[in-house]
mmCIF file of C-alpha atoms in Angstrom:
data_model
loop_
_atom_site.group_PDB
_atom_site.id
_atom_site.type_symbol
_atom_site.label_atom_id
_atom_site.label_comp_id
_atom_site.label_asym_id
_atom_site.label_seq_id
_atom_site.Cartn_x
_atom_site.Cartn_y
_atom_site.Cartn_z
ATOM 1 C CA MET A 223 -31.601 -42.054 37.668
ATOM 2 C CA ARG A 224 -29.696 -42.190 34.380
ATOM 3 C CA LYS A 225 -26.462 -41.226 36.157
ATOM 4 C CA THR A 226 -26.951 -44.008 38.714
ATOM 5 C CA ILE A 227 -27.486 -46.629 36.023
ATOM 6 C CA TYR A 228 -24.463 -45.356 34.096
ATOM 7 C CA LEU A 229 -22.233 -45.424 37.179
ATOM 8 C CA PHE A 230 -23.499 -48.873 38.151
ATOM 9 C CA GLY A 231 -22.665 -50.157 34.646
ATOM 10 C CA ILE A 232 -19.151 -48.766 34.824
ATOM 11 C CA GLY A 233 -18.624 -50.562 38.130
ATOM 12 C CA LEU A 234 -19.675 -53.882 36.681
ATOM 13 C CA VAL A 235 -17.522 -53.467 33.608
ATOM 14 C CA LEU A 236 -14.464 -52.559 35.623
ATOM 15 C CA SER A 237 -15.328 -55.069 38.381
ATOM 16 C CA SER A 238 -13.900 -52.815 41.015
ATOM 17 C CA SER A 239 -15.698 -51.624 44.088
ATOM 18 C CA ALA A 240 -13.107 -48.878 44.409
ATOM 19 C CA VAL A 241 -14.356 -47.215 41.233
ATOM 20 C CA ILE A 242 -17.787 -46.389 42.619
ATOM 21 C CA ALA A 243 -18.452 -44.869 45.987
ATOM 22 C CA GLU A 244 -21.137 -46.774 47.823
ATOM 23 C CA SER A 245 -23.404 -43.738 47.779
ATOM 24 C CA GLU A 246 -23.382 -43.625 43.976
ATOM 25 C CA PHE A 247 -25.223 -46.848 43.226
ATOM 26 C CA ASP A 248 -28.854 -47.781 43.475
ATOM 27 C CA PHE A 249 -29.079 -50.420 46.194
ATOM 28 C CA GLU A 250 -32.373 -51.846 44.960
ATOM 29 C CA GLU A 251 -31.046 -52.225 41.408
ATOM 30 C CA LEU A 252 -27.951 -53.931 42.760
ATOM 31 C CA MET A 253 -30.030 -56.413 44.762
ATOM 32 C CA ASN A 254 -32.247 -57.096 41.744
ATOM 33 C CA ASP A 255 -29.117 -57.781 39.702
ATOM 34 C CA VAL A 256 -27.811 -60.121 42.413
ATOM 35 C CA GLU A 257 -31.056 -62.110 42.391
ATOM 36 C CA THR A 258 -31.003 -62.388 38.601
ATOM 37 C CA LYS A 259 -27.308 -63.204 38.455
ATOM 38 C CA ILE A 260 -27.426 -66.036 40.999
ATOM 39 C CA GLN A 261 -30.232 -67.625 38.978
ATOM 40 C CA GLU A 262 -28.069 -67.286 35.868
ATOM 41 C CA VAL A 263 -25.115 -68.819 37.715
ATOM 42 C CA GLN A 264 -27.274 -71.789 38.684
ATOM 43 C CA ASN A 265 -28.512 -72.154 35.092
ATOM 44 C CA ASN A 266 -24.973 -71.982 33.711
ATOM 45 C CA ILE A 267 -23.745 -74.558 36.208
ATOM 46 C CA ALA A 268 -26.575 -76.878 35.157
ATOM 47 C CA ALA A 269 -25.621 -76.276 31.511
ATOM 48 C CA LYS A 270 -21.963 -77.043 32.379
ATOM 49 C CA ASP A 271 -20.892 -73.562 31.205
ATOM 50 C CA ALA A 272 -18.140 -73.037 33.749
ATOM 51 C CA ASN A 273 -16.591 -69.975 32.103
ATOM 52 C CA THR A 274 -19.796 -67.928 32.157
ATOM 53 C CA ALA A 275 -20.717 -69.098 35.656
ATOM 54 C CA VAL A 276 -17.248 -68.188 36.991
ATOM 55 C CA THR A 277 -17.493 -64.715 35.456
ATOM 56 C CA GLN A 278 -20.938 -64.191 36.960
ATOM 57 C CA ALA A 279 -19.859 -65.502 40.380
ATOM 58 C CA LYS A 280 -16.945 -63.041 40.309
ATOM 59 C CA GLN A 281 -19.426 -60.250 39.560
ATOM 60 C CA LEU A 282 -21.519 -61.369 42.537
ATOM 61 C CA GLN A 283 -18.431 -61.260 44.709
ATOM 62 C CA ASP A 284 -17.699 -57.703 43.540
ATOM 63 C CA GLU A 285 -21.304 -56.644 44.092
ATOM 64 C CA PHE A 286 -21.188 -57.859 47.670
ATOM 65 C CA LYS A 287 -18.028 -55.825 48.205
ATOM 66 C CA LEU A 288 -20.220 -52.818 47.392
ATOM 67 C CA VAL A 289 -22.880 -54.083 49.813
ATOM 68 C CA GLU A 290 -20.240 -54.505 52.513
ATOM 69 C CA GLY A 291 -19.063 -50.939 51.969
ATOM 70 C CA PHE A 292 -22.631 -49.656 51.960
ATOM 71 C CA PHE A 293 -23.424 -51.153 55.360
ATOM 72 C CA ALA A 294 -20.017 -50.263 56.819
ATOM 73 C CA LYS A 295 -20.638 -46.645 55.827
ATOM 74 C CA ARG A 296 -24.247 -46.745 57.040
ATOM 75 C CA GLY A 297 -23.141 -47.998 60.439
ATOM 76 C CA ASN A 298 -25.075 -49.830 63.110
ATOM 77 C CA ALA A 299 -25.308 -52.935 60.908
ATOM 78 C CA ASP A 300 -22.292 -55.050 61.810
ATOM 79 C CA ASP A 301 -24.169 -58.260 61.079
ATOM 80 C CA ALA A 302 -25.112 -57.023 57.586
ATOM 81 C CA THR A 303 -21.465 -56.164 56.937
ATOM 82 C CA HIS A 304 -20.485 -59.628 58.163
ATOM 83 C CA ASN A 305 -23.158 -61.233 55.957
ATOM 84 C CA ALA A 306 -21.880 -59.330 52.918
ATOM 85 C CA LYS A 307 -18.426 -60.783 53.575
ATOM 86 C CA GLU A 308 -19.963 -64.257 53.831
ATOM 87 C CA TYR A 309 -21.613 -63.788 50.428
ATOM 88 C CA GLN A 310 -18.251 -62.829 48.976
ATOM 89 C CA ASP A 311 -16.915 -66.111 50.357
ATOM 90 C CA LYS A 312 -19.911 -68.018 48.960
ATOM 91 C CA ALA A 313 -19.252 -66.529 45.519
ATOM 92 C CA ALA A 314 -15.574 -67.484 45.828
ATOM 93 C CA ASN A 315 -16.600 -71.050 46.744
ATOM 94 C CA ILE A 316 -18.626 -71.249 43.527
ATOM 95 C CA GLN A 317 -15.653 -70.003 41.521
ATOM 96 C CA ASN A 318 -13.242 -72.409 43.206
ATOM 97 C CA ALA A 319 -15.477 -75.422 42.612
ATOM 98 C CA LEU A 320 -15.955 -74.499 38.962
ATOM 99 C CA SER A 321 -12.230 -73.899 38.494
ATOM 100 C CA ALA A 322 -11.692 -77.443 39.783
ATOM 101 C CA GLY A 323 -14.330 -78.758 37.374
ATOM 102 C CA ASP A 324 -16.581 -79.803 40.261
ATOM 103 C CA PHE A 325 -20.049 -78.888 39.011
ATOM 104 C CA ASP A 326 -21.798 -80.762 41.827
ATOM 105 C CA THR A 327 -20.068 -78.741 44.559
ATOM 106 C CA ALA A 328 -20.573 -75.543 42.557
ATOM 107 C CA ALA A 329 -24.302 -76.293 42.286
ATOM 108 C CA VAL A 330 -24.591 -76.862 46.037
ATOM 109 C CA ALA A 331 -22.683 -73.625 46.733
ATOM 110 C CA ALA A 332 -24.833 -71.653 44.291
ATOM 111 C CA ASN A 333 -28.001 -73.095 45.798
ATOM 112 C CA ASP A 334 -26.817 -72.137 49.288
ATOM 113 C CA PHE A 335 -26.031 -68.614 48.075
ATOM 114 C CA SER A 336 -29.467 -68.265 46.521
ATOM 115 C CA LYS A 337 -31.358 -69.736 49.468
ATOM 116 C CA GLN A 338 -29.584 -67.570 52.034
ATOM 117 C CA CYS A 339 -29.855 -64.450 49.892
ATOM 118 C CA ARG A 340 -33.638 -64.607 49.618
ATOM 119 C CA GLY A 341 -34.201 -64.931 53.342
ATOM 120 C CA ALA A 342 -34.672 -62.442 56.124
ATOM 121 C CA CYS A 343 -31.699 -60.307 55.082
ATOM 122 C CA HIS A 344 -33.840 -58.327 52.631
ATOM 123 C CA ASP A 345 -36.613 -57.861 55.166
ATOM 124 C CA LYS A 346 -34.236 -56.627 57.833
ATOM 125 C CA TYR A 347 -31.738 -54.538 55.865
ATOM 126 C CA LYS A 348 -33.330 -53.322 52.672
ATOM 127 C CA PRO A 349 -32.563 -49.606 53.020
ATOM 128 C CA LEU A 350 -35.544 -48.364 51.032
#
């Protein structure tokens, strides 16, 4: 357990999905972090803290690269792999809106990310 947490932390610090093999992270911890982070992104957008929200949205994008790799490796889950790519795009949309100073569009994008993330995807694909 300690090794998994350590490896997960390294991946976040380096922000590179290539650093960690998909099999070396705890999927449930990653999903818990995603849920927390999207709430933080929404809070930071509301507080007009673009820099922090952009950083967090980039982390979300990187985390969903791990999710994409996880489901690609698992196989028989093409729609989950596709959804992971869509979440990477959603995170990029948040970043782009914030980079343009458009907090309203960023808030809508973050809300869409959060709403879609908490839906049936967890029920259908949670690997635990």
